[in-house]
PDB file of C-alpha atoms in Angstrom:
ATOM      1  CA  UNK A 286     -55.550  34.848  13.414  1.00 43.00           C
ATOM      2  CA  UNK A 287     -52.838  34.493  10.923  1.00 56.00           C
ATOM      3  CA  UNK A 288     -50.076  36.962  11.336  1.00 65.00           C
ATOM      4  CA  UNK A 289     -50.760  39.457   8.239  1.00 73.00           C
ATOM      5  CA  UNK A 290     -51.989  43.353   9.038  1.00 71.00           C
ATOM      6  CA  UNK A 291     -55.407  43.716   9.831  1.00 73.00           C
ATOM      7  CA  UNK A 292     -56.927  47.378   8.348  1.00 73.00           C
ATOM      8  CA  UNK A 293     -60.599  48.041   9.243  1.00 73.00           C
ATOM      9  CA  UNK A 294     -61.634  51.675   7.335  1.00 70.00           C
ATOM     10  CA  UNK A 295     -63.851  53.610   9.529  1.00 65.00           C
ATOM     11  CA  UNK A 296     -67.465  54.727   8.298  1.00 64.00           C
ATOM     12  CA  UNK A 297     -70.107  56.978   8.903  1.00 57.00           C
ATOM     13  CA  UNK A 298     -73.331  55.469   8.008  1.00 56.00           C
ATOM     14  CA  UNK A 299     -76.878  57.545   9.053  1.00 51.00           C
ATOM     15  CA  UNK A 300     -75.156  59.075  11.972  1.00 60.00           C
ATOM     16  CA  UNK A 301     -73.681  55.727  13.426  1.00 67.00           C
ATOM     17  CA  UNK A 302     -70.172  54.773  13.623  1.00 74.00           C
ATOM     18  CA  UNK A 303     -69.639  51.571  11.734  1.00 79.00           C
ATOM     19  CA  UNK A 304     -66.374  49.635  10.170  1.00 78.00           C
ATOM     20  CA  UNK A 305     -65.924  47.997   6.878  1.00 76.00           C
ATOM     21  CA  UNK A 306     -67.226  44.209   6.185  1.00 76.00           C
ATOM     22  CA  UNK A 307     -67.621  44.642  10.200  1.00 80.00           C
ATOM     23  CA  UNK A 308     -71.034  43.009  11.602  1.00 80.00           C
ATOM     24  CA  UNK A 309     -72.978  44.874  13.462  1.00 83.00           C
ATOM     25  CA  UNK A 310     -74.654  42.981  16.564  1.00 78.00           C
ATOM     26  CA  UNK A 311     -77.767  44.364  18.482  1.00 73.00           C
ATOM     27  CA  UNK A 312     -76.308  43.959  22.062  1.00 70.00           C
ATOM     28  CA  UNK A 313     -77.769  41.798  24.192  1.00 64.00           C
ATOM     29  CA  UNK A 314     -76.336  41.216  27.218  1.00 57.00           C
ATOM     30  CA  UNK A 315     -77.701  37.525  28.536  1.00 48.00           C
ATOM     31  CA  UNK A 316     -80.523  38.020  30.710  1.00 49.00           C
ATOM     32  CA  UNK A 317     -80.465  41.591  31.307  1.00 56.00           C
ATOM     33  CA  UNK A 318     -81.486  44.907  29.900  1.00 79.00           C
ATOM     34  CA  UNK A 319     -80.460  47.729  27.293  1.00 86.00           C
ATOM     35  CA  UNK A 320     -81.542  50.006  24.908  1.00 88.00           C
ATOM     36  CA  UNK A 321     -81.024  51.538  21.446  1.00 88.00           C
ATOM     37  CA  UNK A 322     -77.113  49.590  21.812  1.00 90.00           C
ATOM     38  CA  UNK A 323     -75.324  47.670  19.427  1.00 90.00           C
ATOM     39  CA  UNK A 324     -71.851  46.031  19.507  1.00 90.00           C
ATOM     40  CA  UNK A 325     -69.044  45.543  16.918  1.00 90.00           C
ATOM     41  CA  UNK A 326     -65.874  43.283  17.596  1.00 92.00           C
ATOM     42  CA  UNK A 327     -62.628  45.127  16.558  1.00 92.00           C
ATOM     43  CA  UNK A 328     -59.971  42.465  17.435  1.00 93.00           C
ATOM     44  CA  UNK A 329     -60.812  39.155  19.145  1.00 94.00           C
ATOM     45  CA  UNK A 330     -58.324  38.684  21.183  1.00 95.00           C
ATOM     46  CA  UNK A 331     -55.308  36.070  20.649  1.00 94.00           C
ATOM     47  CA  UNK A 332     -52.176  35.010  23.094  1.00 94.00           C
ATOM     48  CA  UNK A 333     -50.119  37.887  21.500  1.00 94.00           C
ATOM     49  CA  UNK A 334     -52.552  40.274  23.057  1.00 97.00           C
ATOM     50  CA  UNK A 335     -55.789  38.673  25.328  1.00 97.00           C
ATOM     51  CA  UNK A 336     -57.755  41.782  24.968  1.00 97.00           C
ATOM     52  CA  UNK A 337     -61.293  41.631  23.217  1.00 97.00           C
ATOM     53  CA  UNK A 338     -61.732  45.191  21.807  1.00 96.00           C
ATOM     54  CA  UNK A 339     -65.387  45.801  21.264  1.00 95.00           C
ATOM     55  CA  UNK A 340     -67.245  49.552  19.937  1.00 93.00           C
ATOM     56  CA  UNK A 341     -70.916  49.953  21.530  1.00 94.00           C
ATOM     57  CA  UNK A 342     -73.012  52.816  20.667  1.00 92.00           C
ATOM     58  CA  UNK A 343     -76.192  53.536  21.709  1.00 93.00           C
ATOM     59  CA  UNK A 344     -78.329  55.661  20.146  1.00 91.00           C
ATOM     60  CA  UNK A 345     -79.365  58.822  22.491  1.00 93.00           C
ATOM     61  CA  UNK A 346     -81.345  57.925  24.954  1.00 94.00           C
ATOM     62  CA  UNK A 347     -80.096  54.168  25.386  1.00 94.00           C
ATOM     63  CA  UNK A 348     -78.337  53.010  27.611  1.00 95.00           C
ATOM     64  CA  UNK A 349     -76.827  49.431  28.410  1.00 95.00           C
ATOM     65  CA  UNK A 350     -77.352  46.916  30.879  1.00 93.00           C
ATOM     66  CA  UNK A 351     -76.736  47.114  34.451  1.00 95.00           C
ATOM     67  CA  UNK A 352     -74.122  43.999  35.464  1.00 94.00           C
ATOM     68  CA  UNK A 353     -71.435  43.054  37.383  1.00 96.00           C
ATOM     69  CA  UNK A 354     -68.923  40.195  37.529  1.00 96.00           C
ATOM     70  CA  UNK A 355     -65.487  39.145  38.274  1.00 96.00           C
ATOM     71  CA  UNK A 356     -63.655  40.576  34.859  1.00 97.00           C
ATOM     72  CA  UNK A 357     -62.451  44.418  34.752  1.00 96.00           C
ATOM     73  CA  UNK A 358     -63.336  46.267  31.624  1.00 95.00           C
ATOM     74  CA  UNK A 359     -61.471  49.506  30.689  1.00 96.00           C
ATOM     75  CA  UNK A 360     -63.838  52.160  28.701  1.00 96.00           C
ATOM     76  CA  UNK A 361     -62.657  54.879  26.802  1.00 95.00           C
ATOM     77  CA  UNK A 362     -65.189  57.143  25.533  1.00 93.00           C
ATOM     78  CA  UNK A 363     -64.788  57.698  21.816  1.00 92.00           C
ATOM     79  CA  UNK A 364     -68.109  59.962  20.786  1.00 91.00           C
ATOM     80  CA  UNK A 365     -70.448  61.908  22.554  1.00 92.00           C
ATOM     81  CA  UNK A 366     -71.575  61.799  26.217  1.00 93.00           C
ATOM     82  CA  UNK A 367     -73.818  60.855  28.854  1.00 96.00           C
ATOM     83  CA  UNK A 368     -73.288  59.220  32.595  1.00 96.00           C
ATOM     84  CA  UNK A 369     -71.680  56.213  34.038  1.00 96.00           C
ATOM     85  CA  UNK A 370     -72.977  54.187  37.368  1.00 96.00           C
ATOM     86  CA  UNK A 371     -69.780  53.047  38.568  1.00 94.00           C
ATOM     87  CA  UNK A 372     -70.851  51.161  41.790  1.00 94.00           C
ATOM     88  CA  UNK A 373     -71.815  53.781  44.214  1.00 93.00           C
ATOM     89  CA  UNK A 374     -72.007  56.954  42.088  1.00 93.00           C
ATOM     90  CA  UNK A 375     -72.850  58.159  38.921  1.00 95.00           C
ATOM     91  CA  UNK A 376     -70.533  60.087  36.859  1.00 92.00           C
ATOM     92  CA  UNK A 377     -70.948  62.286  33.871  1.00 93.00           C
ATOM     93  CA  UNK A 378     -68.704  60.812  30.978  1.00 93.00           C
ATOM     94  CA  UNK A 379     -67.512  62.598  27.410  1.00 91.00           C
ATOM     95  CA  UNK A 380     -65.650  61.864  24.829  1.00 89.00           C
ATOM     96  CA  UNK A 381     -61.902  60.613  25.391  1.00 89.00           C
ATOM     97  CA  UNK A 382     -62.764  59.995  29.299  1.00 90.00           C
ATOM     98  CA  UNK A 383     -61.055  56.276  30.284  1.00 91.00           C
ATOM     99  CA  UNK A 384     -62.468  54.478  32.697  1.00 93.00           C
ATOM    100  CA  UNK A 385     -61.463  51.039  34.671  1.00 93.00           C
ATOM    101  CA  UNK A 386     -64.283  49.608  36.207  1.00 95.00           C
ATOM    102  CA  UNK A 387     -62.686  47.110  38.380  1.00 93.00           C
ATOM    103  CA  UNK A 388     -64.107  43.303  39.406  1.00 95.00           C
ATOM    104  CA  UNK A 389     -67.898  42.991  40.948  1.00 95.00           C
ATOM    105  CA  UNK A 390     -68.252  46.844  40.530  1.00 95.00           C
ATOM    106  CA  UNK A 391     -72.176  47.330  39.353  1.00 96.00           C
ATOM    107  CA  UNK A 392     -72.020  49.812  35.870  1.00 96.00           C
ATOM    108  CA  UNK A 393     -74.169  51.131  33.042  1.00 97.00           C
ATOM    109  CA  UNK A 394     -73.776  53.110  30.978  1.00 97.00           C
ATOM    110  CA  UNK A 395     -76.305  56.287  29.694  1.00 97.00           C
ATOM    111  CA  UNK A 396     -76.432  58.346  26.533  1.00 96.00           C
ATOM    112  CA  UNK A 397     -77.350  61.716  27.065  1.00 96.00           C
ATOM    113  CA  UNK A 398     -80.942  62.477  25.177  1.00 95.00           C
ATOM    114  CA  UNK A 399     -79.537  64.581  22.561  1.00 93.00           C
ATOM    115  CA  UNK A 400     -76.088  62.808  21.993  1.00 92.00           C
ATOM    116  CA  UNK A 401     -75.043  59.106  21.000  1.00 92.00           C
ATOM    117  CA  UNK A 402     -72.121  57.702  23.392  1.00 94.00           C
ATOM    118  CA  UNK A 403     -69.636  54.974  21.644  1.00 94.00           C
ATOM    119  CA  UNK A 404     -67.276  53.681  23.458  1.00 95.00           C
ATOM    120  CA  UNK A 405     -64.732  50.863  23.228  1.00 96.00           C
ATOM    121  CA  UNK A 406     -64.011  48.646  25.630  1.00 97.00           C
ATOM    122  CA  UNK A 407     -61.484  46.140  26.159  1.00 98.00           C
ATOM    123  CA  UNK A 408     -61.829  42.689  28.264  1.00 98.00           C
ATOM    124  CA  UNK A 409     -60.206  39.396  28.705  1.00 98.00           C
ATOM    125  CA  UNK A 410     -61.098  37.093  26.027  1.00 97.00           C
ATOM    126  CA  UNK A 411     -61.527  34.446  28.728  1.00 97.00           C
ATOM    127  CA  UNK A 412     -64.343  35.674  31.312  1.00 96.00           C
ATOM    128  CA  UNK A 413     -66.967  35.124  33.826  1.00 96.00           C
ATOM    129  CA  UNK A 414     -70.244  35.782  32.781  1.00 95.00           C
ATOM    130  CA  UNK A 415     -71.777  38.851  33.862  1.00 94.00           C
ATOM    131  CA  UNK A 416     -74.565  38.919  36.733  1.00 93.00           C
ATOM    132  CA  UNK A 417     -77.835  41.067  36.834  1.00 92.00           C
ATOM    133  CA  UNK A 418     -78.224  42.781  40.517  1.00 94.00           C
ATOM    134  CA  UNK A 419     -80.290  40.325  42.255  1.00 93.00           C
ATOM    135  CA  UNK A 420     -83.193  41.178  45.021  1.00 95.00           C
ATOM    136  CA  UNK A 421     -80.521  42.020  47.778  1.00 95.00           C
ATOM    137  CA  UNK A 422     -77.628  43.957  45.054  1.00 94.00           C
ATOM    138  CA  UNK A 423     -80.679  45.776  43.377  1.00 95.00           C
ATOM    139  CA  UNK A 424     -82.676  46.732  47.096  1.00 96.00           C
ATOM    140  CA  UNK A 425     -78.913  48.555  48.001  1.00 95.00           C
ATOM    141  CA  UNK A 426     -78.608  50.209  44.381  1.00 96.00           C
ATOM    142  CA  UNK A 427     -82.551  52.042  45.273  1.00 97.00           C
ATOM    143  CA  UNK A 428     -81.753  53.128  48.330  1.00 97.00           C
ATOM    144  CA  UNK A 429     -77.999  55.322  46.863  1.00 97.00           C
ATOM    145  CA  UNK A 430     -80.039  58.314  46.448  1.00 97.00           C
ATOM    146  CA  UNK A 431     -77.206  58.627  44.320  1.00 95.00           C
ATOM    147  CA  UNK A 432     -78.042  55.964  41.743  1.00 96.00           C
ATOM    148  CA  UNK A 433     -81.634  55.369  42.311  1.00 96.00           C
ATOM    149  CA  UNK A 434     -83.062  57.280  39.742  1.00 96.00           C
ATOM    150  CA  UNK A 435     -80.293  56.648  37.088  1.00 97.00           C
ATOM    151  CA  UNK A 436     -80.488  52.706  37.076  1.00 95.00           C
ATOM    152  CA  UNK A 437     -82.397  50.366  34.424  1.00 94.00           C
ATOM    153  CA  UNK A 438     -83.138  47.333  35.400  1.00 88.00           C
TER     154      UNK A 438
ATOM    155  CA  UNK B 129     -53.651  48.336  40.675  1.00 43.00           C
ATOM    156  CA  UNK B 130     -56.218  48.160  43.435  1.00 54.00           C
ATOM    157  CA  UNK B 131     -59.498  47.022  42.581  1.00 64.00           C
ATOM    158  CA  UNK B 132     -61.452  50.769  42.627  1.00 72.00           C
ATOM    159  CA  UNK B 133     -62.696  52.437  39.595  1.00 70.00           C
ATOM    160  CA  UNK B 134     -60.501  55.168  38.303  1.00 73.00           C
ATOM    161  CA  UNK B 135     -61.985  57.952  35.843  1.00 73.00           C
ATOM    162  CA  UNK B 136     -59.299  59.746  33.974  1.00 73.00           C
ATOM    163  CA  UNK B 137     -61.087  62.923  32.254  1.00 70.00           C
ATOM    164  CA  UNK B 138     -59.996  64.370  29.357  1.00 65.00           C
ATOM    165  CA  UNK B 139     -58.852  67.362  28.804  1.00 64.00           C
ATOM    166  CA  UNK B 140     -57.904  69.812  25.348  1.00 58.00           C
ATOM    167  CA  UNK B 141     -54.761  71.650  26.212  1.00 57.00           C
ATOM    168  CA  UNK B 142     -53.586  73.654  23.350  1.00 54.00           C
ATOM    169  CA  UNK B 143     -54.931  71.624  20.978  1.00 62.00           C
ATOM    170  CA  UNK B 144     -53.234  68.903  22.646  1.00 69.00           C
ATOM    171  CA  UNK B 145     -55.447  66.078  24.317  1.00 76.00           C
ATOM    172  CA  UNK B 146     -54.446  65.001  27.795  1.00 80.00           C
ATOM    173  CA  UNK B 147     -56.080  63.252  30.666  1.00 79.00           C
ATOM    174  CA  UNK B 148     -56.386  64.849  34.040  1.00 77.00           C
ATOM    175  CA  UNK B 149     -53.235  64.358  36.329  1.00 76.00           C
ATOM    176  CA  UNK B 150     -51.931  61.771  33.860  1.00 81.00           C
ATOM    177  CA  UNK B 151     -47.733  62.520  32.664  1.00 80.00           C
ATOM    178  CA  UNK B 152     -47.309  63.344  28.749  1.00 84.00           C
ATOM    179  CA  UNK B 153     -43.980  61.651  28.118  1.00 79.00           C
ATOM    180  CA  UNK B 154     -42.159  62.796  25.081  1.00 73.00           C
ATOM    181  CA  UNK B 155     -41.696  59.457  22.955  1.00 71.00           C
ATOM    182  CA  UNK B 156     -38.829  58.277  22.265  1.00 64.00           C
ATOM    183  CA  UNK B 157     -38.685  55.027  21.307  1.00 57.00           C
ATOM    184  CA  UNK B 158     -34.918  53.147  21.820  1.00 49.00           C
ATOM    185  CA  UNK B 159     -32.315  54.489  19.714  1.00 49.00           C
ATOM    186  CA  UNK B 160     -35.023  55.014  16.938  1.00 56.00           C
ATOM    187  CA  UNK B 161     -36.110  58.346  15.262  1.00 79.00           C
ATOM    188  CA  UNK B 162     -39.506  59.963  15.888  1.00 86.00           C
ATOM    189  CA  UNK B 163     -40.686  63.615  15.570  1.00 88.00           C
ATOM    190  CA  UNK B 164     -43.077  65.562  17.278  1.00 88.00           C
ATOM    191  CA  UNK B 165     -44.521  62.968  19.150  1.00 90.00           C
ATOM    192  CA  UNK B 166     -45.791  62.030  23.240  1.00 90.00           C
ATOM    193  CA  UNK B 167     -46.935  59.421  24.723  1.00 91.00           C
ATOM    194  CA  UNK B 168     -49.585  59.163  28.086  1.00 90.00           C
ATOM    195  CA  UNK B 169     -50.117  55.674  29.147  1.00 92.00           C
ATOM    196  CA  UNK B 170     -53.918  55.452  29.906  1.00 92.00           C
ATOM    197  CA  UNK B 171     -53.718  52.016  31.520  1.00 93.00           C
ATOM    198  CA  UNK B 172     -50.724  49.767  32.443  1.00 94.00           C
ATOM    199  CA  UNK B 173     -52.190  46.559  32.446  1.00 95.00           C
ATOM    200  CA  UNK B 174     -52.987  43.707  35.036  1.00 94.00           C
ATOM    201  CA  UNK B 175     -53.470  39.783  35.064  1.00 94.00           C
ATOM    202  CA  UNK B 176     -56.893  40.162  35.039  1.00 94.00           C
ATOM    203  CA  UNK B 177     -56.913  42.691  31.462  1.00 97.00           C
ATOM    204  CA  UNK B 178     -53.301  41.854  30.357  1.00 97.00           C
ATOM    205  CA  UNK B 179     -53.088  44.915  27.921  1.00 97.00           C
ATOM    206  CA  UNK B 180     -51.303  48.279  28.308  1.00 97.00           C
ATOM    207  CA  UNK B 181     -53.252  50.974  26.881  1.00 96.00           C
ATOM    208  CA  UNK B 182     -51.328  53.674  25.681  1.00 95.00           C
ATOM    209  CA  UNK B 183     -52.111  57.254  23.780  1.00 93.00           C
ATOM    210  CA  UNK B 184     -49.881  58.467  21.320  1.00 94.00           C
ATOM    211  CA  UNK B 185     -50.069  61.717  19.482  1.00 93.00           C
ATOM    212  CA  UNK B 186     -48.039  63.609  17.047  1.00 93.00           C
ATOM    213  CA  UNK B 187     -47.873  67.358  16.311  1.00 91.00           C
ATOM    214  CA  UNK B 188     -48.606  67.804  11.956  1.00 93.00           C
ATOM    215  CA  UNK B 189     -45.863  66.446  10.206  1.00 94.00           C
ATOM    216  CA  UNK B 190     -44.521  64.327  12.840  1.00 94.00           C
ATOM    217  CA  UNK B 191     -44.102  60.834  13.243  1.00 95.00           C
ATOM    218  CA  UNK B 192     -43.533  57.163  14.952  1.00 95.00           C
ATOM    219  CA  UNK B 193     -40.328  55.539  14.933  1.00 93.00           C
ATOM    220  CA  UNK B 194     -39.046  53.116  12.654  1.00 95.00           C
ATOM    221  CA  UNK B 195     -39.581  49.115  14.143  1.00 94.00           C
ATOM    222  CA  UNK B 196     -40.652  45.865  13.865  1.00 95.00           C
ATOM    223  CA  UNK B 197     -40.584  43.547  16.832  1.00 96.00           C
ATOM    224  CA  UNK B 198     -42.489  40.462  17.483  1.00 96.00           C
ATOM    225  CA  UNK B 199     -44.979  41.882  19.324  1.00 97.00           C
ATOM    226  CA  UNK B 200     -48.430  42.782  18.298  1.00 96.00           C
ATOM    227  CA  UNK B 201     -50.118  46.195  18.427  1.00 95.00           C
ATOM    228  CA  UNK B 202     -53.813  47.030  17.764  1.00 96.00           C
ATOM    229  CA  UNK B 203     -53.929  50.375  17.189  1.00 96.00           C
ATOM    230  CA  UNK B 204     -57.318  53.128  17.022  1.00 95.00           C
ATOM    231  CA  UNK B 205     -56.986  56.372  15.193  1.00 93.00           C
ATOM    232  CA  UNK B 206     -58.364  59.000  17.539  1.00 92.00           C
ATOM    233  CA  UNK B 207     -57.859  62.126  15.936  1.00 91.00           C
ATOM    234  CA  UNK B 208     -56.650  63.441  12.873  1.00 92.00           C
ATOM    235  CA  UNK B 209     -55.537  62.021   9.562  1.00 93.00           C
ATOM    236  CA  UNK B 210     -52.093  60.528   8.241  1.00 96.00           C
ATOM    237  CA  UNK B 211     -50.680  57.262   6.840  1.00 96.00           C
ATOM    238  CA  UNK B 212     -49.279  54.243   7.856  1.00 96.00           C
ATOM    239  CA  UNK B 213     -46.118  52.310   7.105  1.00 96.00           C
ATOM    240  CA  UNK B 214     -47.628  48.554   6.932  1.00 94.00           C
ATOM    241  CA  UNK B 215     -44.668  45.987   6.285  1.00 94.00           C
ATOM    242  CA  UNK B 216     -44.625  46.345   3.146  1.00 93.00           C
ATOM    243  CA  UNK B 217     -47.269  49.643   1.848  1.00 93.00           C
ATOM    244  CA  UNK B 218     -48.494  52.152   3.391  1.00 95.00           C
ATOM    245  CA  UNK B 219     -51.746  52.882   4.236  1.00 92.00           C
ATOM    246  CA  UNK B 220     -53.860  56.451   4.181  1.00 93.00           C
ATOM    247  CA  UNK B 221     -55.732  56.696   7.686  1.00 93.00           C
ATOM    248  CA  UNK B 222     -58.164  58.791   9.610  1.00 91.00           C
ATOM    249  CA  UNK B 223     -59.852  58.717  12.707  1.00 89.00           C
ATOM    250  CA  UNK B 224     -61.806  55.949  14.429  1.00 89.00           C
ATOM    251  CA  UNK B 225     -59.635  53.602  11.603  1.00 90.00           C
ATOM    252  CA  UNK B 226     -58.661  50.213  13.244  1.00 91.00           C
ATOM    253  CA  UNK B 227     -55.239  48.730  12.576  1.00 93.00           C
ATOM    254  CA  UNK B 228     -53.531  45.090  13.724  1.00 93.00           C
ATOM    255  CA  UNK B 229     -50.083  45.176  13.502  1.00 95.00           C
ATOM    256  CA  UNK B 230     -49.127  41.449  13.414  1.00 93.00           C
ATOM    257  CA  UNK B 231     -45.026  40.183  14.494  1.00 95.00           C
ATOM    258  CA  UNK B 232     -41.853  41.397  12.655  1.00 95.00           C
ATOM    259  CA  UNK B 233     -43.881  44.139  10.500  1.00 95.00           C
ATOM    260  CA  UNK B 234     -41.656  47.058   9.966  1.00 96.00           C
ATOM    261  CA  UNK B 235     -44.325  50.428  10.841  1.00 96.00           C
ATOM    262  CA  UNK B 236     -44.012  53.914  10.850  1.00 96.00           C
ATOM    263  CA  UNK B 237     -47.213  56.387  11.681  1.00 97.00           C
ATOM    264  CA  UNK B 238     -46.898  59.859  10.042  1.00 97.00           C
ATOM    265  CA  UNK B 239     -49.344  62.739  10.590  1.00 96.00           C
ATOM    266  CA  UNK B 240     -50.719  64.646   8.114  1.00 96.00           C
ATOM    267  CA  UNK B 241     -48.907  67.665   6.968  1.00 95.00           C
ATOM    268  CA  UNK B 242     -52.101  70.095   8.502  1.00 93.00           C
ATOM    269  CA  UNK B 243     -53.341  67.375  11.176  1.00 92.00           C
ATOM    270  CA  UNK B 244     -52.766  66.275  14.357  1.00 92.00           C
ATOM    271  CA  UNK B 245     -52.501  62.442  14.829  1.00 94.00           C
ATOM    272  CA  UNK B 246     -53.582  60.696  18.047  1.00 94.00           C
ATOM    273  CA  UNK B 247     -54.113  57.224  18.414  1.00 95.00           C
ATOM    274  CA  UNK B 248     -54.774  54.805  20.979  1.00 96.00           C
ATOM    275  CA  UNK B 249     -51.930  51.741  21.111  1.00 97.00           C
ATOM    276  CA  UNK B 250     -52.760  47.746  22.770  1.00 98.00           C
ATOM    277  CA  UNK B 251     -49.623  45.784  23.269  1.00 98.00           C
ATOM    278  CA  UNK B 252     -49.201  42.962  25.859  1.00 98.00           C
ATOM    279  CA  UNK B 253     -47.489  44.308  28.938  1.00 97.00           C
ATOM    280  CA  UNK B 254     -44.573  41.699  29.124  1.00 97.00           C
ATOM    281  CA  UNK B 255     -42.992  42.079  25.425  1.00 96.00           C
ATOM    282  CA  UNK B 256     -39.357  42.085  23.409  1.00 96.00           C
ATOM    283  CA  UNK B 257     -38.145  45.524  22.890  1.00 95.00           C
ATOM    284  CA  UNK B 258     -38.613  47.031  19.056  1.00 94.00           C
ATOM    285  CA  UNK B 259     -35.825  46.565  16.808  1.00 93.00           C
ATOM    286  CA  UNK B 260     -34.766  49.171  13.897  1.00 92.00           C
ATOM    287  CA  UNK B 261     -34.062  47.997  10.567  1.00 94.00           C
ATOM    288  CA  UNK B 262     -30.358  46.712   9.738  1.00 93.00           C
ATOM    289  CA  UNK B 263     -28.854  47.643   6.912  1.00 95.00           C
ATOM    290  CA  UNK B 264     -30.397  44.512   4.748  1.00 95.00           C
ATOM    291  CA  UNK B 265     -34.036  45.694   5.840  1.00 94.00           C
ATOM    292  CA  UNK B 266     -33.354  49.314   5.501  1.00 95.00           C
ATOM    293  CA  UNK B 267     -32.129  48.235   1.825  1.00 96.00           C
ATOM    294  CA  UNK B 268     -35.331  46.621   1.043  1.00 95.00           C
ATOM    295  CA  UNK B 269     -37.396  49.261   2.467  1.00 96.00           C
ATOM    296  CA  UNK B 270     -35.858  51.266   0.468  1.00 97.00           C
ATOM    297  CA  UNK B 271     -35.971  49.211  -2.591  1.00 97.00           C
ATOM    298  CA  UNK B 272     -39.860  49.303  -2.172  1.00 97.00           C
ATOM    299  CA  UNK B 273     -41.272  52.200  -4.339  1.00 97.00           C
ATOM    300  CA  UNK B 274     -44.440  52.058  -2.195  1.00 95.00           C
ATOM    301  CA  UNK B 275     -42.655  52.725   0.866  1.00 96.00           C
ATOM    302  CA  UNK B 276     -39.218  54.576  -0.006  1.00 96.00           C
ATOM    303  CA  UNK B 277     -40.410  58.337  -0.037  1.00 96.00           C
ATOM    304  CA  UNK B 278     -42.513  57.374   3.440  1.00 97.00           C
ATOM    305  CA  UNK B 279     -39.627  56.172   5.722  1.00 96.00           C
ATOM    306  CA  UNK B 280     -37.996  58.237   8.303  1.00 94.00           C
ATOM    307  CA  UNK B 281     -35.010  56.833   9.974  1.00 88.00           C
TER     308      UNK B 281
END
């Protein structure tokens, strides 16, 4: 990136949050299942500020992929409400909540049935690939009454 | 930071945005002038994710310090509206706008007279100290009709 100010004007289009001239990607985590989710990259990260800033948005009832990885996430909820799987529990989430997801913690975001869920997710530009739960990890998640009815895989 | 999930619940207190158990600091940039601004650090940054995530909030009519530095900022407006000085121009800003502030660019945020202005500001945890404009820089800013009536110093 050259040393120029970049200003992304916010737009609201058909109830979805968008930024001017910024492409909207259907969010498909490698090999994992998600629903109703889009991704927009607000900042790709540089040596001066090694963080990629992404905006994920789910339609009501949608969810992100169930995954874990070595790299950490910092998430800030921007709109709506829902729930988040964080390892061994599911937490209700609402606009402006701030969530740090540590290494190797299974996580998944669920929009409420009647609400969009939009969040910023900060991540290191260089990172390992997310992993879906293997058979053993899935068994462990499904044996936990606090999360078993939430997870989508 | 240990490898544990950190969940900061969002609170709305007397019209100001706060997070549970997170200290609120009066924002005073070194040697510079600001008004009506507070700062909350949502994430301090780690080797795994070298970005400090701060939430700044100004009362209606308030403003941040006028400064420039080598390090870059990435700002996302979270609430309200106002204006931002970005080098040689002043840009109207509103909720969800995304602004990249490059190196050595004088910047200052102004809340509208009738609106709070809250924004996230991402920055490298290791960074140089901000500089106020010296006499020459101030002369240059004041000779620019696009910014001269905005700047507070």
